[in-house]
Structures are given as structure tokens and as C-alpha cells.
Amino acid sequence: MTSQVSRTAEQAEESVLGEQRKPAGTKDVRRLDRVIIRFAGDSGDGMQLTGDRFTSETASFGNDLSTLPNFPAEIRAPAGTLPGVSSFQLHFADHDILTPGDAPNVLVAMNPAALKANIGDLPRGAEIIVNTDEFTKRAMQKVGYTASPLEDGSLDGYSLHPVPLTTLTVEALKDFDLSRKEAERSKNMFALGLLSWMYHRPTEGTEKFLRTKFAKRPQIAEANLAAYRAGWNFGETTEDFAVSYEIAPATTAFPTGTYRNISGNLALAYGLVAASRQADLPLFLGSYPITPASDILHELSKHKNFGVRTFQAEDEIAGIGAALGAAFGGSLGVTTTSGPGVALKSETIGLAVSLELPLLIIDIQRGGPSTGLPTKTEQADLLQAMFGRNGEAPVPIVAPCTPADCFDAALEATRIALTYRTPVMLLSDGYLANGSEPWRIPELDELPDLTVQFAQGPNHTLDDGSEVFWPYKRDPQTLARPWAVPGTPGLEHRIGGIEKQDGTGNISYDPANHDFMVRTRQAKIDGIAVPDVVVDDPHGARTLVLGWGSTYGPITAAVRRLRAAGEAVAQAHLRHLNPLPRNLGTVLQRYDKVVIPEMNLGQLATLIRAKYLVDAHSYNQVNGMPFKAEQLATALKEAIDG
């Protein structure tokens, strides 16, 4: 979905509910400036699809938005259990927002497990829509309810809407030749229709989507459409929902352009395709499926028309081996994985360092150690990316900060890899990968020129006057070696992981040569041109909040809250983690306190303290979920006052 919007000024992250409008017809329509909705149910209830469709219609309407899908780790957990609850949270507004929101204003709970797993996140007064058909004695006992929460008064502080979603869906589909079980599967579409009515969402996109998705099963398509429309009509006619809500488009939130909703993994895939086109190189992805990175493999496999070749390898080691081989052959080599896969790929990353070939290693971080929390987010692979190889094997590291920024991060990682002939680590995470936000589709002339010159002939003259090709003769500016495509006459050269002689590339065990090559490879990484870090400090603060990666949204939202309350606090965010921006040390010295929030136990803080001898303070969380803005605002206020 795309929409045209323009920006005039930055607005605050949080604000209060807007004014009430005059009634339209028989029901009131209230205007809000933002709302946070969470859909929750069994992993088989279609909550991700429901949330995704609501998000798509919200994006087409022109709201700013941010999403947080939350999956169970099990492929199919037992139905009706707490570990099996799947949820999708969407924050949308008529102004610029940065996070999926701290606490839902509306919870749609499809069963007792969904209610119990999420009720603790709801503020008093929030609306709860429950599917009463699922609140059977057995289902409630399964999650520890000794009495019905719908009747025991425990929900008195909320605005409760009991709706027999299953019964209403089956009734709406009684004219279809479907079994009751088949009809019940459409209850998520009934819920989507109801919420679409409540928040005046467009319907055309969802109707088109359902017809396309079930094009080969037209009866199922029509049944889902009927359930969707029945949910809309129920909202309009029932007395239980006396109010609907409007959230105006975010017409002042963004620069003028064409926008679409995009997830981090999709943005990364598009960024890789764009990078290969801008470099005029075929793109080769060697990958092994792993949560939460698999979507990149799935998406790139659709784009053979752009010269993309995807190889689903038998394991992680084969995946990166094929990608490195493709890089040797003159392609843009890419491998995608998560933390456990990076560990398996470490030897081949070291080989790429030794061969000095461009290679992109994309790590969509998740909870660890080992297989850890496959469907949850974390930032705990930074030190692995920095040091997780034998020997002195430096690798540049780039980290996107929002789902849409994943597109630009892919282009930047490619620039570094091609310019400096080095493997590059790109550190995204599960929060960015699965979350989504509006993305302005760039014009072609806005994309960087990434074209690269392959070696064409001899580049060195020997003492006897003969001309030869030296595979490790370096560019004096970048220290990059030539990239020679195999099969080019006269450019034959030795390849492998054993130490090379400077210039010639011959095998060398000479201690002095090894020392020189180690220092040269490090100097090449240290010399990579990266932009200076930009500090947002309008009030001359004494406390700096430094972040990296996906903490950007929560940190910025927290900083906005503090400034709105009269506090002076500065903010800086790092995209380049190796090498760090050259002005970072000077920036850090300007502040009395430096606070670094991370979804790990202080990995960036460790690097900052070691490199700059700054007493950086960590604020850490490793519970598999992103920071909340209020949580960070409280912690930063304590740091300012401390």
C-alpha cells in the first residue's frame, strides 16, 4: 500500500486523546490522535494475518505506524496454553511515532490464554474485546482461571466487550457449504471487520487481498469476505459498541513522497537487490533457513528477474561457503542467518578476511545463548561480530535503527564491502525484522553509485621490467586489493586461508610479513570512511544517551518525554560500530554522564569504556522484548538526577 504525505514539523511521540466530534448517525465518532491495538490468540488463530491486514489498511490510509509481532517459539504449541499465545501490536497515529507503544489501548483476546497472557500490559480503562465462545470451564482451567474473569469482577477496571465471535462467524457463514470447523477459521476476519469499523479503516485492500490469497479456492475467499463484512456490520448495529473512532492521516509527519508499509526483513531484501543493481553485479544469496532471518531468503527467491540467485544450502557452513565462492567469482555474495548461524560461519568469515573479498553477513539477532529464544529479540551478538573469529580478523559492522532503515543499511554495508574488499557484518534483530513502519520509496537518482572496477591486466612491474599481476597490491587510499574475476587471462593467482605474502599473494610463513599483513588488514578497517556521529542536544545537556540498532525508537521516545517535562538530555545513535565514528571520542568527553541502553548485558558499553576510557553507564534488558519508552524515561531521569 502506498500513500502521499508531506511533513512540516516534528511532533511529540506521545499525546493525549483528542476532542469528541458530533454524533454521526446514531453513534458517536470520537477523534483520537493515536491508538495502540493488540490482537492475541492461539498461534493458529491467524493473529499475525489479522494484524498485518489491519496494518496494511492503516498504511494506505496515511497514518504513521509501528508494529510489534510476537510469536510463540514452538511451531505449534498446544492450543489454549500460555506458551501458544501469538500476538500482534500496532501503534498508529496522526503524527510522527517511533515505537509500537508501551501499553495497548485495545486488546482483542480470542481465548482465555490470550487474555491472561496480555492483561498485565493493559492500563486501567483499556478496552477488551473477548471471544466469549472460548471461555469454557476446561479452557479457563487450562490457564489457571478458577472462575470466569468475565464474571468475577476482576475486569471491572476495564471497558469489557464480550462478543461470541465464533458463534457470530458460523452464523454469518451458514449459507456456505462449510463444516463448522472450517467456518470457525474465519473468526479472525470477523474480528478484523469489527476493528476496521471501530477505527474507520479502509476495506478495499483487504477484500482484494482475500480474493487474491484464495484465488484457487473461491468459496473460501467468499466465506472470509462474508465474515469480514459481518464483523463490520456487527460493529455498526450492536448496542455494545456505541462509539467508533477516527485517527486522521499523518499529513505532517513525513517528507513528500510515495510511501508503503515495510518490515525490516523486506526492506533488507529490497536493499540488497538495489545494491546489486547499483553495483551492476549479480546478487548471490547462500543461506540456511533460520528464525528470524528466513524471510530474506524467501523474498530474494522471488527476484530472479533482477539477476538474483538464491541457494538454500544444507547447513550454515555450506551457505556462507557458497556465498564466498560467488564473491570470488565476481558476484555480490550475501549470507543471512541469526546468532547460532554466525557461530558456525565464523571460520569462513575469517577466510573472507584473509582472502579480502567483499561479502555481506547479515545477522538477524535473536535471544541466546545456543538456540535460546528463536522468536524473541536481542542485541547480544555485537561482541561476537567484533571478535568471534580466531586470530586478528577485523570486520566492519553496520546496524540499522528502524525497519525502514534496513534498506539504507544494506546499501551502506555493500558500499563498504565493495570499496574496501572486506566481509561486512550487518546486525539487525527480530524486533526490526518483523516490525514494520511507513517507508518512503526512494528515487533512482537518490541511490549511491556502487559500481566497482575489476582487475583487467597486470598491475606491477618487476625489476627486470616484466609486467605481472599482484593480487595483494593495494589501493593507496583504501588499502583494498584488486578484485580479479577467475578466468581473466593473465590474472591467475593463488587462493586460500594460509597467510599471503604482501603483494604477490604467495604463501608466506615469514614472521615479519605476517605482522605486516595483520596490521595492514586492521588499518584497512580502521581507515573506512564513515560519517561522524550526530548529536541531538538542543539544550546544552550534561547527560548523553548513546544507543545502537533497534533501541533508537524507544530511546528517542523516552528523550522526547523527558524534554517535554523540562529535562535537558542529549542523544546520539550509532550506525557504524566498527570502525566507530572518528568524532565519537570528542563527543563523549563533552558530557558528565553517558548512558547506554542495550538489549544485552552491556556489550557496546564495554567497547566504549575500553576504547575511550569513559565511565559509561549501562542500562540493560534481556527479556526478549524491546524497551518501553516509559521504562527508559524513568531510568534516564534517575541517571540525570543521580
Short mmCIF file of N, CA, C and O in Angstrom, two decimals, residues 85-159:
data_model
loop_
_atom_site.label_atom_id
_atom_site.label_comp_id
_atom_site.label_asym_id
_atom_site.label_seq_id
_atom_site.Cartn_x
_atom_site.Cartn_y
_atom_site.Cartn_z
N VAL A 85 0.37 -18.57 22.89
CA VAL A 85 -0.28 -17.31 22.55
C VAL A 85 0.57 -16.53 21.54
O VAL A 85 1.78 -16.35 21.72
N SER A 86 -0.08 -16.10 20.48
CA SER A 86 0.54 -15.27 19.45
C SER A 86 -0.15 -13.91 19.47
O SER A 86 -1.37 -13.84 19.61
N SER A 87 0.63 -12.83 19.34
CA SER A 87 0.03 -11.50 19.38
C SER A 87 0.63 -10.59 18.33
O SER A 87 1.74 -10.85 17.82
N PHE A 88 -0.10 -9.56 18.01
CA PHE A 88 0.35 -8.55 17.05
C PHE A 88 -0.10 -7.19 17.56
O PHE A 88 -1.29 -6.95 17.71
N GLN A 89 0.86 -6.32 17.87
CA GLN A 89 0.55 -4.99 18.40
C GLN A 89 0.83 -3.93 17.34
O GLN A 89 1.87 -3.96 16.68
N LEU A 90 -0.11 -3.00 17.19
CA LEU A 90 0.01 -1.92 16.22
C LEU A 90 -0.26 -0.60 16.90
O LEU A 90 -1.27 -0.43 17.58
N HIS A 91 0.66 0.33 16.73
CA HIS A 91 0.52 1.71 17.21
C HIS A 91 0.40 2.59 15.97
O HIS A 91 1.30 2.60 15.12
N PHE A 92 -0.71 3.31 15.83
CA PHE A 92 -0.83 4.21 14.69
C PHE A 92 -1.37 5.55 15.15
O PHE A 92 -2.05 5.65 16.18
N ALA A 93 -1.03 6.60 14.39
CA ALA A 93 -1.27 7.96 14.87
C ALA A 93 -1.38 8.94 13.72
O ALA A 93 -1.05 8.62 12.56
N ASP A 94 -1.81 10.16 14.06
CA ASP A 94 -1.87 11.23 13.07
C ASP A 94 -0.62 12.09 13.11
O ASP A 94 -0.57 13.17 12.53
N HIS A 95 0.43 11.60 13.80
CA HIS A 95 1.69 12.32 13.89
C HIS A 95 2.84 11.32 13.90
O HIS A 95 2.62 10.11 13.88
N ASP A 96 4.04 11.83 13.94
CA ASP A 96 5.24 11.01 13.90
C ASP A 96 5.39 10.20 15.19
O ASP A 96 5.44 10.76 16.29
N ILE A 97 5.46 8.87 15.06
CA ILE A 97 5.69 8.00 16.21
C ILE A 97 6.90 7.11 15.94
O ILE A 97 7.33 6.95 14.80
N LEU A 98 7.42 6.51 17.00
CA LEU A 98 8.69 5.79 16.88
C LEU A 98 8.65 4.36 17.40
O LEU A 98 9.57 3.59 17.14
N THR A 99 7.63 4.00 18.18
CA THR A 99 7.60 2.68 18.80
C THR A 99 6.22 2.06 18.62
O THR A 99 5.24 2.77 18.32
N PRO A 100 6.10 0.75 18.82
CA PRO A 100 4.77 0.11 18.78
C PRO A 100 3.93 0.38 20.02
O PRO A 100 2.84 -0.16 20.16
N GLY A 101 4.42 1.24 20.90
CA GLY A 101 3.65 1.64 22.07
C GLY A 101 3.97 0.82 23.30
O GLY A 101 4.34 -0.35 23.21
N ASP A 102 3.84 1.44 24.45
CA ASP A 102 4.12 0.76 25.72
C ASP A 102 3.00 -0.16 26.16
O ASP A 102 3.23 -1.29 26.59
N ALA A 103 1.76 0.31 26.09
CA ALA A 103 0.62 -0.42 26.64
C ALA A 103 -0.57 -0.29 25.69
O ALA A 103 -0.89 0.82 25.25
N PRO A 104 -1.24 -1.39 25.37
CA PRO A 104 -2.36 -1.33 24.43
C PRO A 104 -3.56 -0.57 25.01
O PRO A 104 -3.89 -0.70 26.18
N ASN A 105 -4.20 0.21 24.15
CA ASN A 105 -5.49 0.80 24.50
C ASN A 105 -6.62 -0.18 24.26
O ASN A 105 -7.69 -0.07 24.87
N VAL A 106 -6.38 -1.14 23.35
CA VAL A 106 -7.40 -2.12 22.98
C VAL A 106 -6.74 -3.49 22.89
O VAL A 106 -5.69 -3.64 22.26
N LEU A 107 -7.36 -4.48 23.54
CA LEU A 107 -6.91 -5.87 23.44
C LEU A 107 -8.05 -6.70 22.85
O LEU A 107 -9.16 -6.69 23.37
N VAL A 108 -7.75 -7.42 21.77
CA VAL A 108 -8.67 -8.41 21.23
C VAL A 108 -8.16 -9.77 21.65
O VAL A 108 -7.10 -10.21 21.20
N ALA A 109 -8.88 -10.43 22.56
CA ALA A 109 -8.45 -11.72 23.12
C ALA A 109 -9.35 -12.82 22.59
O ALA A 109 -10.55 -12.84 22.89
N MET A 110 -8.78 -13.75 21.85
CA MET A 110 -9.57 -14.79 21.21
C MET A 110 -9.86 -15.97 22.14
O MET A 110 -10.70 -16.81 21.82
N ASN A 111 -9.18 -16.05 23.29
CA ASN A 111 -9.42 -17.16 24.22
C ASN A 111 -8.88 -16.78 25.61
O ASN A 111 -8.23 -15.73 25.76
N PRO A 112 -9.12 -17.59 26.63
CA PRO A 112 -8.63 -17.27 27.98
C PRO A 112 -7.12 -17.12 28.07
O PRO A 112 -6.62 -16.27 28.81
N ALA A 113 -6.39 -17.95 27.33
CA ALA A 113 -4.92 -17.86 27.36
C ALA A 113 -4.46 -16.50 26.87
O ALA A 113 -3.55 -15.88 27.44
N ALA A 114 -5.08 -16.00 25.79
CA ALA A 114 -4.70 -14.70 25.25
C ALA A 114 -5.00 -13.59 26.25
O ALA A 114 -4.22 -12.64 26.39
N LEU A 115 -6.12 -13.70 26.96
CA LEU A 115 -6.45 -12.69 27.96
C LEU A 115 -5.45 -12.71 29.10
O LEU A 115 -4.92 -11.67 29.51
N LYS A 116 -5.16 -13.90 29.61
CA LYS A 116 -4.27 -13.99 30.78
C LYS A 116 -2.85 -13.57 30.43
O LYS A 116 -2.17 -12.93 31.25
N ALA A 117 -2.38 -13.91 29.23
CA ALA A 117 -1.01 -13.60 28.84
C ALA A 117 -0.80 -12.11 28.63
O ALA A 117 0.33 -11.62 28.73
N ASN A 118 -1.87 -11.36 28.37
CA ASN A 118 -1.72 -9.95 27.98
C ASN A 118 -2.35 -8.95 28.93
O ASN A 118 -2.09 -7.76 28.82
N ILE A 119 -3.19 -9.40 29.86
CA ILE A 119 -3.91 -8.47 30.72
C ILE A 119 -2.98 -7.60 31.55
O ILE A 119 -3.27 -6.44 31.84
N GLY A 120 -1.82 -8.15 31.91
CA GLY A 120 -0.88 -7.39 32.73
C GLY A 120 -0.30 -6.17 32.04
O GLY A 120 0.23 -5.27 32.69
N ASP A 121 -0.39 -6.13 30.70
CA ASP A 121 0.16 -4.99 29.96
C ASP A 121 -0.84 -3.87 29.77
O ASP A 121 -0.47 -2.80 29.29
N LEU A 122 -2.10 -4.10 30.12
CA LEU A 122 -3.15 -3.12 29.84
C LEU A 122 -3.30 -2.10 30.96
O LEU A 122 -3.33 -2.47 32.13
N PRO A 123 -3.40 -0.83 30.61
CA PRO A 123 -3.71 0.17 31.64
C PRO A 123 -5.19 0.13 31.99
O PRO A 123 -6.02 -0.34 31.19
N ARG A 124 -5.52 0.57 33.17
CA ARG A 124 -6.93 0.64 33.56
C ARG A 124 -7.70 1.53 32.59
O ARG A 124 -7.21 2.57 32.16
N GLY A 125 -8.88 1.10 32.25
CA GLY A 125 -9.70 1.84 31.31
C GLY A 125 -9.57 1.37 29.89
O GLY A 125 -10.34 1.79 29.02
N ALA A 126 -8.62 0.49 29.62
CA ALA A 126 -8.44 -0.02 28.26
C ALA A 126 -9.65 -0.86 27.85
O ALA A 126 -10.36 -1.42 28.69
N GLU A 127 -9.86 -0.93 26.55
CA GLU A 127 -10.96 -1.74 26.02
C GLU A 127 -10.49 -3.17 25.79
O GLU A 127 -9.39 -3.39 25.27
N ILE A 128 -11.33 -4.13 26.19
CA ILE A 128 -11.03 -5.54 25.97
C ILE A 128 -12.19 -6.16 25.20
O ILE A 128 -13.34 -6.12 25.66
N ILE A 129 -11.89 -6.73 24.05
CA ILE A 129 -12.88 -7.46 23.26
C ILE A 129 -12.54 -8.94 23.37
O ILE A 129 -11.45 -9.35 22.97
N VAL A 130 -13.43 -9.73 23.96
CA VAL A 130 -13.13 -11.14 24.18
C VAL A 130 -14.11 -12.02 23.41
O VAL A 130 -15.29 -11.69 23.26
N ASN A 131 -13.59 -13.12 22.94
CA ASN A 131 -14.42 -14.13 22.27
C ASN A 131 -15.01 -15.04 23.35
O ASN A 131 -14.36 -15.98 23.80
N THR A 132 -16.24 -14.75 23.75
CA THR A 132 -16.84 -15.47 24.88
C THR A 132 -17.04 -16.96 24.59
O THR A 132 -17.11 -17.76 25.53
N ASP A 133 -17.11 -17.33 23.33
CA ASP A 133 -17.32 -18.75 22.99
C ASP A 133 -16.19 -19.63 23.48
O ASP A 133 -16.38 -20.84 23.69
N GLU A 134 -15.01 -19.06 23.63
CA GLU A 134 -13.84 -19.86 24.04
C GLU A 134 -13.67 -19.92 25.55
O GLU A 134 -12.78 -20.63 26.04
N PHE A 135 -14.50 -19.19 26.30
CA PHE A 135 -14.33 -19.17 27.76
C PHE A 135 -15.13 -20.30 28.41
O PHE A 135 -16.03 -20.09 29.21
N THR A 136 -14.77 -21.52 28.02
CA THR A 136 -15.36 -22.71 28.62
C THR A 136 -14.61 -23.04 29.91
O THR A 136 -13.49 -22.56 30.13
N LYS A 137 -15.22 -23.86 30.73
CA LYS A 137 -14.60 -24.23 32.00
C LYS A 137 -13.24 -24.89 31.77
O LYS A 137 -12.26 -24.57 32.45
N ARG A 138 -13.17 -25.79 30.82
CA ARG A 138 -11.92 -26.50 30.55
C ARG A 138 -10.84 -25.55 30.04
O ARG A 138 -9.68 -25.62 30.47
N ALA A 139 -11.22 -24.65 29.13
CA ALA A 139 -10.24 -23.72 28.58
C ALA A 139 -9.71 -22.78 29.65
O ALA A 139 -8.52 -22.44 29.67
N MET A 140 -10.58 -22.34 30.57
CA MET A 140 -10.13 -21.44 31.63
C MET A 140 -9.24 -22.16 32.63
O MET A 140 -8.24 -21.61 33.10
N GLN A 141 -9.58 -23.41 32.97
CA GLN A 141 -8.76 -24.17 33.90
C GLN A 141 -7.36 -24.43 33.33
O GLN A 141 -6.38 -24.49 34.07
N LYS A 142 -7.29 -24.57 32.02
CA LYS A 142 -6.01 -24.87 31.38
C LYS A 142 -4.98 -23.77 31.63
O LYS A 142 -3.77 -24.02 31.65
N VAL A 143 -5.44 -22.53 31.83
CA VAL A 143 -4.51 -21.43 32.06
C VAL A 143 -4.58 -20.90 33.49
O VAL A 143 -4.03 -19.84 33.80
N GLY A 144 -5.26 -21.63 34.36
CA GLY A 144 -5.24 -21.29 35.78
C GLY A 144 -6.36 -20.42 36.28
O GLY A 144 -6.31 -19.93 37.42
N TYR A 145 -7.39 -20.18 35.50
CA TYR A 145 -8.55 -19.43 35.98
C TYR A 145 -9.47 -20.38 36.76
O TYR A 145 -9.97 -21.36 36.22
N THR A 146 -9.69 -20.08 38.03
CA THR A 146 -10.62 -20.90 38.82
C THR A 146 -12.06 -20.44 38.67
O THR A 146 -13.00 -21.17 38.96
N ALA A 147 -12.23 -19.21 38.23
CA ALA A 147 -13.56 -18.66 37.93
C ALA A 147 -13.44 -17.82 36.68
O ALA A 147 -12.35 -17.38 36.30
N SER A 148 -14.55 -17.58 36.03
CA SER A 148 -14.52 -16.81 34.79
C SER A 148 -14.14 -15.36 35.06
O SER A 148 -14.81 -14.67 35.84
N PRO A 149 -13.06 -14.88 34.44
CA PRO A 149 -12.69 -13.46 34.63
C PRO A 149 -13.73 -12.51 34.03
O PRO A 149 -13.71 -11.32 34.35
N LEU A 150 -14.61 -13.04 33.19
CA LEU A 150 -15.65 -12.20 32.61
C LEU A 150 -16.79 -11.95 33.58
O LEU A 150 -17.63 -11.07 33.36
N GLU A 151 -16.80 -12.72 34.70
CA GLU A 151 -17.92 -12.63 35.64
C GLU A 151 -17.51 -12.38 37.07
O GLU A 151 -18.35 -12.06 37.91
N ASP A 152 -16.21 -12.53 37.40
CA ASP A 152 -15.81 -12.45 38.81
C ASP A 152 -15.42 -11.04 39.25
O ASP A 152 -14.95 -10.85 40.38
N GLY A 153 -15.55 -10.06 38.39
CA GLY A 153 -15.25 -8.68 38.76
C GLY A 153 -13.81 -8.27 38.57
O GLY A 153 -13.47 -7.10 38.79
N SER A 154 -12.95 -9.21 38.15
CA SER A 154 -11.53 -8.88 38.01
C SER A 154 -11.27 -7.92 36.85
O SER A 154 -10.20 -7.30 36.78
N LEU A 155 -12.23 -7.78 35.94
CA LEU A 155 -12.06 -6.89 34.79
C LEU A 155 -12.89 -5.62 34.92
O LEU A 155 -13.10 -4.91 33.94
N ASP A 156 -13.33 -5.31 36.13
CA ASP A 156 -14.19 -4.14 36.33
C ASP A 156 -13.50 -2.83 35.99
O ASP A 156 -14.16 -1.85 35.66
N GLY A 157 -12.20 -2.81 36.05
CA GLY A 157 -11.48 -1.57 35.76
C GLY A 157 -11.27 -1.32 34.28
O GLY A 157 -10.63 -0.34 33.90
N TYR A 158 -11.79 -2.23 33.45
CA TYR A 158 -11.61 -2.11 32.01
C TYR A 158 -12.97 -1.96 31.33
O TYR A 158 -14.01 -2.23 31.92
N SER A 159 -12.95 -1.54 30.09
CA SER A 159 -14.17 -1.47 29.29
C SER A 159 -14.29 -2.79 28.53
O SER A 159 -13.62 -3.00 27.51
#
